[in-house]
Short mmCIF file of C-alpha atoms in Angstrom, two decimals:
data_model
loop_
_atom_site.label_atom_id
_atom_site.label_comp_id
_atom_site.label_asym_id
_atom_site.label_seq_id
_atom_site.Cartn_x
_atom_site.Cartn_y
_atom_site.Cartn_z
CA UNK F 20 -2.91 -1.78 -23.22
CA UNK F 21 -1.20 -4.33 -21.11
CA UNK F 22 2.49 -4.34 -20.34
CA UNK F 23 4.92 -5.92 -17.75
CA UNK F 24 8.71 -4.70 -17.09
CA UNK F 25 10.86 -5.77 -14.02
CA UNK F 26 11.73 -2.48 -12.33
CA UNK F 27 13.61 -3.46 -9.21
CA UNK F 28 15.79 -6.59 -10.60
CA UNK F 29 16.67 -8.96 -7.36
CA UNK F 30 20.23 -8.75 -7.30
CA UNK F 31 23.09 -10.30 -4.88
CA UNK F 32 22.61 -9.87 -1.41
CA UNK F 33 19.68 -7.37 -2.55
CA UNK F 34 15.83 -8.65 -1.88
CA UNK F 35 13.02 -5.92 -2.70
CA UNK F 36 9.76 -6.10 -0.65
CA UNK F 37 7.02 -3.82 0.10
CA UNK F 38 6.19 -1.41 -2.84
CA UNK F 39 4.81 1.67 -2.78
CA UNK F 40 3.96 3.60 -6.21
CA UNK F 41 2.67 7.22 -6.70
CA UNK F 42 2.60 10.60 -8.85
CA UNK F 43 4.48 13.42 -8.18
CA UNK F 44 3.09 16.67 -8.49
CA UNK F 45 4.66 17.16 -11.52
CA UNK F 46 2.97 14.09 -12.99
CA UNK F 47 6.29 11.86 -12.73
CA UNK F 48 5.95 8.65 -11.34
CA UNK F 49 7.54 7.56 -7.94
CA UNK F 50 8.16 3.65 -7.15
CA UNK F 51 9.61 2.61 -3.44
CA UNK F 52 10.40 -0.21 -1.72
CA UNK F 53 12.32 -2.12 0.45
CA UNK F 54 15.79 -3.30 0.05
CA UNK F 55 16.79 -5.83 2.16
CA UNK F 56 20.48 -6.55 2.72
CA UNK F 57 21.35 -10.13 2.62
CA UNK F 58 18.05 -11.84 3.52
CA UNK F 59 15.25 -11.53 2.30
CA UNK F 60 12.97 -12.26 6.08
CA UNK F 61 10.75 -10.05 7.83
CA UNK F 62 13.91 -10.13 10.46
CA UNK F 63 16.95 -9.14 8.27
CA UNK F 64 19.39 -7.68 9.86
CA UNK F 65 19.59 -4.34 7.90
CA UNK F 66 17.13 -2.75 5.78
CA UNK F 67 17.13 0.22 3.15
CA UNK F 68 14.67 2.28 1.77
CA UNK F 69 14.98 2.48 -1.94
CA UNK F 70 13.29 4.35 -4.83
CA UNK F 71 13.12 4.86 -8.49
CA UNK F 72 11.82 7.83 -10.90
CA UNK F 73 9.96 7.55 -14.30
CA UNK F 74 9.12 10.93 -16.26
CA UNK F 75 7.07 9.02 -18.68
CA UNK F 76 4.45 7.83 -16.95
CA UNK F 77 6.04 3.98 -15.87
CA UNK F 78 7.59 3.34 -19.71
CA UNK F 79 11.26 4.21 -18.15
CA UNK F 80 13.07 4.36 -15.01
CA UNK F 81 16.23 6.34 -13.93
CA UNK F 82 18.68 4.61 -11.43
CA UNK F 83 17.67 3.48 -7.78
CA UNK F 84 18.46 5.70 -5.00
CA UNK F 85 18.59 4.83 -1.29
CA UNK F 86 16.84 7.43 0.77
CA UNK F 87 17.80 5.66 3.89
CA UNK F 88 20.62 3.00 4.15
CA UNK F 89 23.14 2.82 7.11
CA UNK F 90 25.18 -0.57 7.68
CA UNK F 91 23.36 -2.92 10.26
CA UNK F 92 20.20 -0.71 10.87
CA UNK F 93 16.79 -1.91 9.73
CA UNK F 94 14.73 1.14 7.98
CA UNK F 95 11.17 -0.20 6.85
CA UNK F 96 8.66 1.04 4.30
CA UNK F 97 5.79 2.68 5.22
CA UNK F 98 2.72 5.02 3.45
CA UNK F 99 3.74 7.92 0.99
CA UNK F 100 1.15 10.75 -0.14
CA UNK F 101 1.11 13.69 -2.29
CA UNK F 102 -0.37 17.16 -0.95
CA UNK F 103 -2.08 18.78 -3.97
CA UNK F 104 -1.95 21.92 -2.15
CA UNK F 105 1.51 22.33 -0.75
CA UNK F 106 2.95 19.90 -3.90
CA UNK F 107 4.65 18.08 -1.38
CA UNK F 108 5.57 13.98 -1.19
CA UNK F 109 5.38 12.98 2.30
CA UNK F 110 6.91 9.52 2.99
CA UNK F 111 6.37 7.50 6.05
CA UNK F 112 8.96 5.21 7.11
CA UNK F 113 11.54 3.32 9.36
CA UNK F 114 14.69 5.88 10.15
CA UNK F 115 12.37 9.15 10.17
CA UNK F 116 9.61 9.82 7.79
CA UNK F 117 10.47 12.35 4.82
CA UNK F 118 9.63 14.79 2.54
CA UNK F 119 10.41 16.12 -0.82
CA UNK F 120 9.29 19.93 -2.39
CA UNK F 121 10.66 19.20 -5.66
CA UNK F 122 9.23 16.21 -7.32
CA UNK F 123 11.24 13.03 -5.30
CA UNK F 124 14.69 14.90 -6.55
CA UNK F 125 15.60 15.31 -2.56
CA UNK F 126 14.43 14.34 0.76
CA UNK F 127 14.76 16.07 4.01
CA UNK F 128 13.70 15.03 7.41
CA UNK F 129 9.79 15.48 8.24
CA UNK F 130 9.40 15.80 12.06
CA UNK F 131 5.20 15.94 12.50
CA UNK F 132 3.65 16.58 15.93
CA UNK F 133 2.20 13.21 16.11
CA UNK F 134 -0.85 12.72 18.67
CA UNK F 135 -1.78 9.18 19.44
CA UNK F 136 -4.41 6.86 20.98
CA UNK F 137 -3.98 6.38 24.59
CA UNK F 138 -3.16 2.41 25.88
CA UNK F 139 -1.60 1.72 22.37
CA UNK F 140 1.63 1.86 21.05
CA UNK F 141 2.21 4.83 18.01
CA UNK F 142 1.01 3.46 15.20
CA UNK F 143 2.80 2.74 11.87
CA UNK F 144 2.03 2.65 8.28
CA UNK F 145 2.59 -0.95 8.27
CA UNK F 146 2.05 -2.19 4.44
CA UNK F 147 2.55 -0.53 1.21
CA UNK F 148 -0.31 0.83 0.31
CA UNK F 149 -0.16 4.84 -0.29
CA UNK F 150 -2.44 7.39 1.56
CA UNK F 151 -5.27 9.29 -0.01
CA UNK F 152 -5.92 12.88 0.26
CA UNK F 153 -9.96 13.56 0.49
CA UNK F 154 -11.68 15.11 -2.20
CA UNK F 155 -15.41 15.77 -0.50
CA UNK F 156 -17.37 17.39 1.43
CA UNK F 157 -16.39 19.31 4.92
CA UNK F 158 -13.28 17.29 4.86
CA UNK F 159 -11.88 18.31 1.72
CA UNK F 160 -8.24 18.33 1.81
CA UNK F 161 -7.97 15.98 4.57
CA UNK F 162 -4.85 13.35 4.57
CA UNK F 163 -5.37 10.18 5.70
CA UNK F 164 -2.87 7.12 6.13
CA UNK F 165 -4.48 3.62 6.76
CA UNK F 166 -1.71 2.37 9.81
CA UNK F 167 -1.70 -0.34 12.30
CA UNK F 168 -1.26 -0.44 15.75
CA UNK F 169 -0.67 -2.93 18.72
CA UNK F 170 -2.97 -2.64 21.77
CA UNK F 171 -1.17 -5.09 24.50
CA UNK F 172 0.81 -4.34 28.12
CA UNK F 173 2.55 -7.82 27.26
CA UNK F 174 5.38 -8.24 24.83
CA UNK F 175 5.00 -8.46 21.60
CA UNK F 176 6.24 -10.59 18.93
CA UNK F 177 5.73 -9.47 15.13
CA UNK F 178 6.91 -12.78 13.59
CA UNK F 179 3.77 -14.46 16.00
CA UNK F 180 1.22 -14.81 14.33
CA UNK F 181 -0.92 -15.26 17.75
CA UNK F 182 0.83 -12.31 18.65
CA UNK F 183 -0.59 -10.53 15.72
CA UNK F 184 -4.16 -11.94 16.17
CA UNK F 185 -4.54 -10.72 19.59
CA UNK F 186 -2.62 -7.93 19.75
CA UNK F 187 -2.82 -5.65 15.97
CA UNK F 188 -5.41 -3.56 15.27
CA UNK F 189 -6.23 -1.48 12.22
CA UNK F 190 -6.22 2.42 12.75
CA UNK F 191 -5.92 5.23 10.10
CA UNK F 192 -3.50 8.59 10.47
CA UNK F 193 -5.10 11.97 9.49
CA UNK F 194 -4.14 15.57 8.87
CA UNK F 195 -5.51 18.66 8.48
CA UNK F 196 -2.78 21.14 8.18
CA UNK F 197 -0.61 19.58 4.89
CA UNK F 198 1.25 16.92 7.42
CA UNK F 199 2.08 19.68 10.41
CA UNK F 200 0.46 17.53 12.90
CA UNK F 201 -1.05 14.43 12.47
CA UNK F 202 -4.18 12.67 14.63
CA UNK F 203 -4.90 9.25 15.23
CA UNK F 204 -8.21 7.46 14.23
CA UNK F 205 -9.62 4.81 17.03
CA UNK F 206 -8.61 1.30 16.70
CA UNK F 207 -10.78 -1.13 15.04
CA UNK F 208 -10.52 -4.56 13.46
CA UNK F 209 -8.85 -6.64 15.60
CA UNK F 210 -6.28 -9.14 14.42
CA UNK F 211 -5.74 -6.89 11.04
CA UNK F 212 -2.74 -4.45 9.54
CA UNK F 213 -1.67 -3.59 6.19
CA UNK F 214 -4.42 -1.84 5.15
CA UNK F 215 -6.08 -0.13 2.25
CA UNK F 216 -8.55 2.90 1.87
CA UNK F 217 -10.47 4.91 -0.68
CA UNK F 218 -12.84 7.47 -0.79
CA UNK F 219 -16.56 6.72 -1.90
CA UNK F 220 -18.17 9.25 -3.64
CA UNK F 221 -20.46 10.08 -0.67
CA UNK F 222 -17.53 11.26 1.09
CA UNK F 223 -17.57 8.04 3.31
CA UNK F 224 -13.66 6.46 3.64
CA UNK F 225 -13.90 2.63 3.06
CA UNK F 226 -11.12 0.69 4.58
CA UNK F 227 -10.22 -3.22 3.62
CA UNK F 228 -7.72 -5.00 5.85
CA UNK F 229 -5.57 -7.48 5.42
CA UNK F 230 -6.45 -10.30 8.27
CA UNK F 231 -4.13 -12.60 9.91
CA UNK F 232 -6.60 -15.40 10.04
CA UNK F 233 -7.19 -18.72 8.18
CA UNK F 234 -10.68 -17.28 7.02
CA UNK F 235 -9.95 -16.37 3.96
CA UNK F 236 -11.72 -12.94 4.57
CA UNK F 237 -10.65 -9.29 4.02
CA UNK F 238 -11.65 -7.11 6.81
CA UNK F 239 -13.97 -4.13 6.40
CA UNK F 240 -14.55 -0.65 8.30
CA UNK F 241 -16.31 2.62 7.19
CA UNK F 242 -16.10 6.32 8.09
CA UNK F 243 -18.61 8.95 7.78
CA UNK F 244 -16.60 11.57 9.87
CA UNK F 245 -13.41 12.07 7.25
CA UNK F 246 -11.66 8.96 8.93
CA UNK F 247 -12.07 9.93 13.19
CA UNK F 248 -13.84 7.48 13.61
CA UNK F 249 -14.35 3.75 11.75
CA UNK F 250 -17.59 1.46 12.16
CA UNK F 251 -16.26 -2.45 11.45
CA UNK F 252 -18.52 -4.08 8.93
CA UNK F 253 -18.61 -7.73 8.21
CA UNK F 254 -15.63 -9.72 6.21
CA UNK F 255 -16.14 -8.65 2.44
CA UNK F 256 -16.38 -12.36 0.84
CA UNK F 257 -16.52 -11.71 -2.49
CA UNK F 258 -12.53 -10.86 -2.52
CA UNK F 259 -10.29 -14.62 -2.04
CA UNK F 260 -7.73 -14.21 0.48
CA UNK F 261 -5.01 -16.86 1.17
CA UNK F 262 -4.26 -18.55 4.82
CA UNK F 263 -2.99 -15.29 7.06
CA UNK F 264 -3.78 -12.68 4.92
CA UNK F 265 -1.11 -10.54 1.97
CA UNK F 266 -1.09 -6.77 1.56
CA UNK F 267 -3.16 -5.41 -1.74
CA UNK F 268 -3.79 -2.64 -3.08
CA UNK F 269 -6.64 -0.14 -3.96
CA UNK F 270 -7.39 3.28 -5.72
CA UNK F 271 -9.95 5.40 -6.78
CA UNK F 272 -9.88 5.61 -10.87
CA UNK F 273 -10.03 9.57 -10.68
CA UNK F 274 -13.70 10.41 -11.58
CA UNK F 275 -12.45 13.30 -13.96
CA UNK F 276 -10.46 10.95 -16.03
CA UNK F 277 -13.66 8.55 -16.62
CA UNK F 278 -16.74 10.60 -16.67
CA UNK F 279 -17.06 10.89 -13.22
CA UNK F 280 -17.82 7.40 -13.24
CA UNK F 281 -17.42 5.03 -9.59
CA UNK F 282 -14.59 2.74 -9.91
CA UNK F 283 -12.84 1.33 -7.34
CA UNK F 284 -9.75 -0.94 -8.65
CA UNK F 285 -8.52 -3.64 -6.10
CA UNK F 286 -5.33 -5.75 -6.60
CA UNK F 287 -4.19 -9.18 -4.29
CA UNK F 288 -3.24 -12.45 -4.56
CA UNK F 289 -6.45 -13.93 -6.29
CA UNK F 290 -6.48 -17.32 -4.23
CA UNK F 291 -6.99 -19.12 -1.03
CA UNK F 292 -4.57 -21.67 -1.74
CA UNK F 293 -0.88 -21.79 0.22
CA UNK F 294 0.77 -19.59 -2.30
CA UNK F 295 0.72 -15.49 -3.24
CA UNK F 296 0.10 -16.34 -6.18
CA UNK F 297 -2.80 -15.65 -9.54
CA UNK F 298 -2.52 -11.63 -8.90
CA UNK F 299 -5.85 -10.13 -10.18
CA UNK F 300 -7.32 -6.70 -10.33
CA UNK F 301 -10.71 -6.45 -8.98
CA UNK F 302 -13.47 -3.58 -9.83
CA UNK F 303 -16.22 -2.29 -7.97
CA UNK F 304 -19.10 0.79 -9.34
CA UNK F 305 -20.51 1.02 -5.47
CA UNK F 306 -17.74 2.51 -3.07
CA UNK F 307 -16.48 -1.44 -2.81
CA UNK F 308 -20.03 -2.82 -1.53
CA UNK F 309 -19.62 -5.27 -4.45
CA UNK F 310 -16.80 -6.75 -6.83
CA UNK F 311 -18.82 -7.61 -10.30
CA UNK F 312 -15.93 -7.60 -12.17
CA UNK F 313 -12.28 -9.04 -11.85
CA UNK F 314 -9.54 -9.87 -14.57
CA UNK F 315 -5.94 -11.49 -14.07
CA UNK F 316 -2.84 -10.16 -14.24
CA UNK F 317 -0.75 -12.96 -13.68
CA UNK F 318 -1.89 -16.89 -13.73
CA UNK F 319 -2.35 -19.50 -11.66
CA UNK F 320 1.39 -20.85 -10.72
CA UNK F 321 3.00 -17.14 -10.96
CA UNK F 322 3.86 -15.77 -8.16
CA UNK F 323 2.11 -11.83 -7.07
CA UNK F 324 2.81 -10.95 -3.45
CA UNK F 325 2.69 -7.55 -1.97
CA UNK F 326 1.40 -4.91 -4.25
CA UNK F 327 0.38 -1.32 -4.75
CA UNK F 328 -1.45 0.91 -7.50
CA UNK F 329 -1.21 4.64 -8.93
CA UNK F 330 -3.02 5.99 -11.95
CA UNK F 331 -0.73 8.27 -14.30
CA UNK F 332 -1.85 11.45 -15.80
CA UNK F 333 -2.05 10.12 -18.84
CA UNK F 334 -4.75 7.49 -17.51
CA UNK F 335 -2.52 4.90 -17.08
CA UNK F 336 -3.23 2.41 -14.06
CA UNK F 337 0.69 1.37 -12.50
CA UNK F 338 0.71 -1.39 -10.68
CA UNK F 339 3.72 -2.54 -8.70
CA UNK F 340 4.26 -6.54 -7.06
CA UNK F 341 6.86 -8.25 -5.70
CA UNK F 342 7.22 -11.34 -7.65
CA UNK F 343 10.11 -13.36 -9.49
CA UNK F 344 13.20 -12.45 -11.30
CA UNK F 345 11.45 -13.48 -14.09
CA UNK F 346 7.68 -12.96 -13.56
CA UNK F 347 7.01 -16.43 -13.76
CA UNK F 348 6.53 -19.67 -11.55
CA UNK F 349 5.94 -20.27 -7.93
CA UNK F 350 8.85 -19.25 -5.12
CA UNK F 351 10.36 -22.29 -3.82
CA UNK F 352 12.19 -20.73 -1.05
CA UNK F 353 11.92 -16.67 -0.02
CA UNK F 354 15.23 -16.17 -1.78
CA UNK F 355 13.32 -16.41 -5.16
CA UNK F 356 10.71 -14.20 -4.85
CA UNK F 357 12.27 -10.77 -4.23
CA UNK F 358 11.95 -8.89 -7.51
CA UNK F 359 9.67 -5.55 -8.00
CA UNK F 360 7.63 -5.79 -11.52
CA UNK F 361 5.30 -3.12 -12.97
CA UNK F 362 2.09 -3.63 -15.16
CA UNK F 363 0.59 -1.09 -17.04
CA UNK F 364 -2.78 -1.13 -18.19
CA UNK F 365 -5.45 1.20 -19.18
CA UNK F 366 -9.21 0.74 -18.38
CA UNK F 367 -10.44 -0.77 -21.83
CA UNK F 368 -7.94 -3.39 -20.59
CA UNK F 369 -10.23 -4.13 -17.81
CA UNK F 370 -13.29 -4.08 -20.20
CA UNK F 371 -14.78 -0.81 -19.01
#
């Protein structure tokens, strides 16, 4: 299976950026994103937070809601999560995170105790990707949130990229009491933000980074301690990344759903040429030590930007990209590349 729908149509004075996709506890599906009012730049003047519902695991969508949206205010999206145990959706973002008890249906204010990392500034789930909840070992039950933070005394400018070179690091949110108070990880990875993370079946947290270099490498870190503490590892360069890095997306295909088989699913912008574009899923059996296997999901000279991925409880992988109004071509300006698409696939898709 194999299927594409546009899910957040562009519309006037409406530009969608930074997705976030994930399952309720009730097994619907739960899509977010940016709305941004009348540009489409990083530095809009006023920014919503949007979402949409599907209670058929991605084939339909009810109407778009804004969970925050207040004229000339600028709310960004951040990391969402679901608590297995308290069947909770906890959303981080710009305006004061949230958090829903009945499925995504309503949203009221969630006001953590938030302890952070002395000599930094409070970190932020900067990115789209959404946060994991570990399955393993003394740590079981654990929530963790890959974030970034900036380490600086100087001002900082987040449209810089020097700025963002010298000053962003990667760091990763945790909690151990369903989202009552959450801890800060050390920072690591200089010059890096919009991170992803899994869990490898050891119990070890592996953490890929998005890198504002000209490298063309995404950054690595590992945890052994449930995500305290991260030890960087070298660029992983068997994944392309373009000039100055893009957000992508990983998950863990759920073990119970495949035999308890190890696979790691990985989504970017499959080149190191100027444009987001040639979007491919990438698949990895160790824990994302290696990448044997990769397969398209859009071609060379269509556009994939920002992304992020859910598996349904039917199975299903969702993934969600910003691309074109019409899922095709190559932005010529950031006015044309502002619409939220959906692919779903299933694994024998991917050949495994």
């Amino acid at each position: 299976m194999f299927e594409k729908q546009i899910i957040f149509p562009q519309r006037t004075h409406a530009f969608y950026h930074v997705p976030s996709i994930t399952v309720a506890p009730d097994g619907s599906i739960l899509a977010f994103c940016e709305e941004r009012w009348c540009s489409p730049c990083d530095d809009t003047g006023e920014c919503h937070i949007v979402m949409k519902k599907s209670t058929d695991n991605g084939n339909t969508w009810v109407e778009l809601i804004h969970l925050r949206k207040k004229a000339g205010e600028k709310y960004h999206m951040g990391s969402a999560v679901v608590d297995p145990d308290t069947k909770k959706v906890l959303l981080m973002c710009g305006g004061g995170w949230l958090q829903s008890a009945d499925n995504g249906d309503t949203w009221v204010d969630w006001q953590p105790l938030v302890h952070e990392v002395e000599g930094t500034t409070r970190g932020s789930t900067h990115g789209s990707v959404p946060g994991i909840v570990i399955q393993y070992g003394v740590h079981k039950g654990r929530i963790l949130w890959p974030a970034r933070t900036i380490v600086t005394s100087d001002g900082y400018d987040d449209l810089s990229i020097p700025d963002r070179r010298m000053k962003c690091y990667s760091m990763v949110f945790y909690s151990d009491d369903h989202g009552e108070t959450i801890h800060s990880s050390n920072y690591f990875l200089q010059g890096t933000g919009e991170a992803c993370l899994a869990e490898r079946l050891s119990g070890d947290i592996y953490f890929n980074a998005r890198a504002y270099f000209d490298d063309g490498g995404r950054y690595t870190a590992v945890s052994q301690d449930g995500g305290v503490h991260f030890i960087e590892g070298p660029p992983d360069a068997q994944l392309c990344e373009i000039r100055q890095g893009c957000n992508a997306s990983m998950i863990r295909y759920p073990p119970e759903m495949c035999d308890g088989r190890d696979i790691l699913l990985f989504a970017n912008p499959d080149s190191t040429g100027k444009f987001r574009e040639h979007g491919a899923v990438h698949v990895s059996f160790d824990g994302g030590k290696s990448w044997p296997l990769h397969k398209e999901v859009t071609t060379w000279g269509t556009w994939f930007d920002y992304s992020s991925m859910t598996v349904a409880n039917d199975g299903t992988v969702l993934l969600i990209y910003k691309t074109t109004p019409t899922m095709e071509g190559i932005a010529s300006s950031p006015d044309d590349c502002c619409s939220m698409a959906l692919i779903r696939f299933d694994l024998s898709w991917l050949g495994i």
